[in-house]
Coordinates of C-alpha atoms in Angstrom, one line a residue:
M1 CA -38.0 -13.7 23.2
L2 CA -38.4 -12.9 19.5
I3 CA -35.4 -11.1 18.0
L4 CA -35.7 -9.9 14.4
A5 CA -34.0 -7.4 12.0
L6 CA -36.2 -4.5 10.8
G7 CA -36.6 -5.9 7.3
E8 CA -37.9 -9.2 8.7
V9 CA -40.3 -7.4 10.9
L10 CA -41.7 -5.3 8.1
E11 CA -42.1 -8.4 5.9
K12 CA -44.1 -10.3 8.5
I13 CA -46.3 -7.2 9.1
E14 CA -47.1 -7.0 5.4
E15 CA -47.9 -10.6 5.4
E16 CA -50.2 -10.1 8.5
Q17 CA -48.2 -12.7 10.3
V18 CA -47.5 -10.4 13.2
L19 CA -50.3 -8.7 15.1
E20 CA -49.7 -5.4 17.0
E21 CA -49.3 -7.1 20.4
E22 CA -47.2 -9.9 18.9
R23 CA -44.5 -7.7 17.3
P24 CA -41.0 -8.7 18.3
A25 CA -39.7 -7.5 21.7
V26 CA -36.2 -6.8 20.2
I27 CA -35.7 -5.0 16.8
I28 CA -32.2 -4.7 15.3
T29 CA -31.7 -1.9 12.7
D30 CA -29.1 0.4 11.3
F31 CA -28.8 4.2 11.8
K32 CA -30.5 5.0 8.5
H33 CA -33.7 3.2 9.5
A34 CA -33.6 3.9 13.3
G35 CA -36.6 6.3 13.2
E36 CA -38.7 3.8 11.3
A37 CA -37.8 1.0 13.8
M38 CA -38.7 3.3 16.8
G39 CA -42.0 4.2 15.2
L40 CA -42.7 0.5 14.7
A41 CA -42.0 -0.1 18.4
G42 CA -44.2 2.8 19.5
M43 CA -41.3 4.7 21.0
L44 CA -41.3 8.5 21.4
Y45 CA -37.8 10.0 21.9
E46 CA -37.9 13.5 23.3
G47 CA -35.5 16.0 21.7
E48 CA -33.5 15.8 18.6
L49 CA -32.9 12.2 17.4
N50 CA -29.2 12.5 16.5
L51 CA -28.1 9.0 15.5
S52 CA -24.7 9.8 14.0
P53 CA -22.1 7.2 15.1
K54 CA -19.5 10.0 15.5
D55 CA -21.6 11.5 18.3
I56 CA -21.5 8.3 20.4
G57 CA -18.5 8.6 22.7
F58 CA -19.7 7.1 26.0
C59 CA -21.7 4.3 27.5
K60 CA -24.7 6.0 29.2
L61 CA -28.4 5.8 29.9
E62 CA -31.0 8.5 29.8
A63 CA -34.4 8.1 31.3
Q64 CA -37.2 9.9 29.4
Q65 CA -41.0 9.8 30.0
E66 CA -41.7 7.4 27.1
C67 CA -38.5 5.4 26.9
L68 CA -35.0 4.7 28.1
A69 CA -32.4 5.9 25.6
G70 CA -28.9 4.5 25.9
S71 CA -25.6 4.4 24.0
L72 CA -22.8 1.9 23.9
C73 CA -19.2 2.8 22.9
I74 CA -17.3 -0.5 23.2
P75 CA -13.5 -0.7 22.8
K76 CA -12.2 -3.4 20.5
L77 CA -10.1 -5.9 22.4
L78 CA -7.4 -6.0 19.8
D79 CA -7.2 -2.2 19.4
V80 CA -8.3 -0.6 22.7
L81 CA -7.1 2.9 21.6
G82 CA -8.5 2.6 18.1
S83 CA -12.0 2.7 16.7
R84 CA -14.9 1.4 18.8
Y85 CA -18.2 -0.4 18.3
R86 CA -20.9 2.2 18.6
M87 CA -24.6 1.4 19.2
L88 CA -27.8 3.0 20.5
F89 CA -30.6 1.2 22.2
F90 CA -34.1 2.3 23.2
I91 CA -36.4 0.6 25.7
N92 CA -40.1 1.0 26.5
Q93 CA -42.6 -1.2 28.3
K94 CA -42.7 -3.8 25.5
H95 CA -39.8 -3.5 23.1
I96 CA -36.1 -2.9 22.7
V97 CA -34.7 -1.3 19.6
I98 CA -30.9 -1.7 19.0
V99 CA -29.3 0.6 16.4
D100 CA -26.0 -0.7 15.0
D101 CA -24.2 -0.1 11.7
D102 CA -21.3 -2.5 12.4
D103 CA -23.4 -5.7 12.7
F104 CA -21.8 -6.2 16.1
A105 CA -25.1 -6.5 17.9
R106 CA -26.2 -9.4 15.6
R107 CA -22.8 -11.2 16.2
L108 CA -23.3 -10.8 19.9
I109 CA -26.8 -12.4 19.7
V110 CA -25.4 -15.2 17.6
R111 CA -22.8 -15.9 20.3
I112 CA -25.5 -15.8 23.0
R113 CA -27.6 -18.4 21.1
R114 CA -24.5 -20.6 20.8
S115 CA -23.4 -20.4 24.4
K116 CA -26.6 -19.8 26.5
I117 CA -29.3 -22.4 27.1
N118 CA -31.6 -19.7 28.5
Q119 CA -31.1 -17.0 25.9
G120 CA -33.3 -14.4 27.6
D121 CA -37.1 -15.0 27.9
T122 CA -37.6 -11.5 29.3
R123 CA -36.3 -8.1 28.4
E124 CA -34.3 -7.9 31.6
H125 CA -32.6 -11.3 31.0
F126 CA -32.0 -10.4 27.3
L127 CA -30.2 -7.1 28.3
Y128 CA -28.2 -9.0 30.9
N129 CA -27.0 -11.6 28.4
F130 CA -26.4 -8.9 25.7
I131 CA -24.3 -6.6 27.9
G132 CA -22.6 -9.5 29.6
Q133 CA -21.6 -11.0 26.3
F134 CA -19.4 -8.1 25.2
M135 CA -17.9 -8.1 28.8
S136 CA -17.3 -11.9 28.8
R137 CA -13.7 -11.7 27.3
D138 CA -12.5 -8.7 29.3
L139 CA -11.2 -10.7 32.2
E140 CA -9.0 -12.6 29.8
L141 CA -7.8 -9.3 28.2
L142 CA -6.8 -8.0 31.6
G143 CA -5.0 -11.2 32.3
R144 CA -2.9 -10.6 29.2
Y145 CA -2.1 -7.1 30.4
E146 CA -1.0 -8.6 33.7
R147 CA 1.4 -11.1 32.0
R148 CA 2.9 -8.3 29.9
I149 CA 3.6 -6.2 32.9
M150 CA 5.1 -9.1 34.8
H151 CA 7.4 -9.8 31.8
M152 CA 8.4 -6.2 31.8
E153 CA 9.1 -6.3 35.5
E154 CA 11.4 -9.4 35.0
N155 CA 13.3 -7.5 32.2
V156 CA 13.8 -4.5 34.5
A157 CA 15.1 -6.8 37.3
D158 CA 17.6 -8.3 34.7
G159 CA 18.6 -4.9 33.5
K160 CA 16.9 -5.3 30.1
T161 CA 15.3 -1.9 29.9
E162 CA 15.7 -1.2 26.1
G163 CA 12.4 0.1 24.7
F164 CA 10.7 0.1 28.1
Q165 CA 9.2 3.5 27.9
N166 CA 7.8 2.8 24.4
E167 CA 6.1 -0.3 25.7
I168 CA 4.8 0.9 29.1
G169 CA 3.2 4.1 27.7
P170 CA 0.6 2.5 25.5
I171 CA -0.2 -0.1 28.2
R172 CA -1.0 2.7 30.7
R173 CA -3.1 4.6 28.2
E174 CA -5.1 1.4 27.2
L175 CA -5.7 0.6 30.9
L176 CA -6.9 4.2 31.6
T177 CA -9.3 3.9 28.6
L178 CA -10.6 0.5 29.9
R179 CA -11.0 1.9 33.5
G180 CA -13.2 4.8 32.2
Y181 CA -15.2 2.3 30.0
Y182 CA -15.9 0.0 33.0
D183 CA -16.9 3.0 35.1
E184 CA -19.5 4.0 32.5
L185 CA -20.8 0.4 32.3
M186 CA -21.1 0.3 36.1
D187 CA -23.1 3.5 36.1
M188 CA -25.3 2.1 33.4
G189 CA -26.0 -1.0 35.3
K190 CA -27.0 1.0 38.4
D191 CA -29.3 3.3 36.3
L192 CA -31.0 0.2 34.9
E193 CA -31.4 -1.2 38.4
E194 CA -33.0 2.0 39.7
N195 CA -35.8 1.3 37.2
E196 CA -36.9 5.0 37.2
N197 CA -39.6 4.5 34.6
G198 CA -40.9 1.3 36.0
F199 CA -40.4 -0.5 32.7
F200 CA -38.9 -3.6 34.3
A201 CA -40.3 -6.2 36.7
R202 CA -39.0 -5.7 40.2
K203 CA -38.0 -9.3 40.6
Q204 CA -35.8 -9.1 37.4
L205 CA -33.7 -6.1 38.6
K206 CA -31.2 -8.5 40.0
Y207 CA -29.8 -8.9 36.5
F208 CA -28.8 -5.3 36.3
G209 CA -27.2 -5.4 39.7
T210 CA -25.1 -8.3 38.5
I211 CA -24.0 -6.2 35.5
A212 CA -22.9 -3.3 37.7
D213 CA -21.0 -5.7 40.1
R214 CA -19.2 -7.3 37.1
A215 CA -18.2 -3.9 35.7
D216 CA -17.1 -2.8 39.2
R217 CA -14.8 -5.9 39.5
L218 CA -13.3 -5.3 36.1
M219 CA -12.7 -1.6 37.0
G220 CA -11.0 -2.7 40.2
R221 CA -8.8 -5.2 38.4
T222 CA -7.9 -2.4 35.9
A223 CA -7.0 0.0 38.7
Y224 CA -4.8 -2.7 40.2
L225 CA -3.0 -3.2 36.9
L226 CA -2.5 0.6 36.6
E227 CA -0.9 0.6 40.0
Y228 CA 1.2 -2.4 39.2
A229 CA 2.4 -0.8 36.0
Q230 CA 3.3 2.4 37.9
Q231 CA 5.3 0.3 40.4
V232 CA 7.2 -1.3 37.5
R233 CA 7.7 2.1 36.0
D234 CA 9.1 3.4 39.3
A235 CA 11.5 0.4 39.5
Y236 CA 12.7 1.2 36.0
Q237 CA 13.2 4.8 36.9
T238 CA 15.1 3.8 40.1
Q239 CA 17.4 1.7 38.0
A240 CA 17.8 4.4 35.4
D241 CA 18.7 6.9 38.2
A242 CA 21.2 4.5 39.7
V243 CA 22.9 4.0 36.3
Q244 CA 22.9 7.8 35.7
N245 CA 24.4 8.4 39.2
K246 CA 27.1 5.8 38.5
N247 CA 28.0 7.5 35.3
M248 CA 28.1 10.9 37.0
Q249 CA 30.3 9.5 39.7
F250 CA 32.7 8.1 37.1
L251 CA 32.8 11.5 35.3
T252 CA 33.4 13.1 38.7
V253 CA 36.3 10.8 39.4
V254 CA 37.8 11.5 36.0
S255 CA 37.4 15.2 36.4
T256 CA 39.0 15.1 39.8
I257 CA 42.0 13.1 38.5
F258 CA 42.6 15.5 35.7
F259 CA 42.2 18.7 37.7
P260 CA 45.6 18.5 39.4
L261 CA 47.2 17.6 36.0
T262 CA 45.6 20.7 34.6
L263 CA 47.1 22.8 37.5
I264 CA 50.6 21.3 36.9
T265 CA 50.5 21.9 33.1
G266 CA 49.2 25.4 33.7
W267 CA 52.0 26.1 36.2
Y268 CA 54.9 24.9 34.1
G269 CA 53.4 26.2 30.9
M270 CA 54.0 29.8 32.1
N271 CA 57.8 29.5 31.2
F272 CA 59.1 32.0 33.8
Q273 CA 62.7 32.9 33.3
N274 CA 64.0 31.8 36.7
M275 CA 62.1 28.4 36.8
P276 CA 64.7 25.7 37.6
E277 CA 62.8 23.1 35.7
L278 CA 62.6 25.1 32.5
R279 CA 65.5 23.4 30.7
Q280 CA 65.4 19.8 32.1
G281 CA 62.0 19.6 33.8
Y282 CA 60.1 17.6 31.3
P283 CA 60.9 14.2 32.8
G284 CA 60.1 15.6 36.3
V285 CA 56.7 16.9 35.2
I286 CA 55.9 13.6 33.7
L287 CA 56.9 11.7 36.8
L288 CA 54.9 14.2 39.0
S289 CA 51.8 13.7 36.9
L290 CA 52.1 9.9 37.1
V291 CA 52.4 10.1 40.9
V292 CA 49.4 12.4 41.1
V293 CA 47.2 10.1 38.9
A294 CA 48.3 7.0 40.9
G295 CA 47.6 8.7 44.2
C296 CA 44.1 9.8 43.0
I297 CA 43.3 6.3 41.8
L298 CA 44.4 4.7 45.1
F299 CA 42.3 7.2 47.0
F300 CA 39.1 6.6 45.0
K301 CA 39.6 2.8 45.2
K302 CA 39.9 3.1 49.0
K303 CA 36.7 5.1 49.1
H304 CA 35.0 2.4 46.8
M305 CA 34.3 5.0 44.1
L306 CA 36.2 3.0 41.4

């Protein structure tokens, strides 16, 4: 399958090296020249052709009478919650137009050419390689998340919980983002497999089913990691509650010990005229207080509260 940038296509047409039926099946262009590329491929897009990258927030596919219109919003592996690679693609019976301002599509194709012997002799096989290429490293990414969560679980078991909440929060948000992204890719693969417009050969639809299955497996792995992260978070919360209960128990014991001392000091602090201990009662009050404290400590130790 011939893959060219828009400038290369126009140059060959001007030199009459490419006839109408021989124009490339895949054209890569930027957002500025998207309309020109679609006209060259003979594609008619119904509705307003809004090609702003800011308006691309999902991976989706829309079937129209003259073409299939899709968008790709791909998280960056090193910054899942940050900016994304955003592309549009259009498909008709002969051509595929990919609209990309980040040069990401061209880099994917270079990687396909380096790693694939059969780079895609049909449009279906090309789409399979293209979509599969930016999903190829996701399993490794999810493996890194799993190792991070396992390390956090070990730290919780060892009582090393400092900074736990600051670390687990971003991980859960990233995994939620990835789960939604894989769900969108799975739906896109199923929509391509349905072949509503009949643009694809029936025997080639297996490629799109493979894309949907791969996205489904990645989504399942992400859901498992989310559940695992929640279990580790629950373990941390249980440990934090245990520590808090222990602290509250200690404070309760201290309060209980000092309560009778407060009663004694309050009683002898009234200085009634006929109190026998008023003149020489200081040593007695001290001794009584010590006896009360010792008794309370022995009681709480017997109850294993100290």
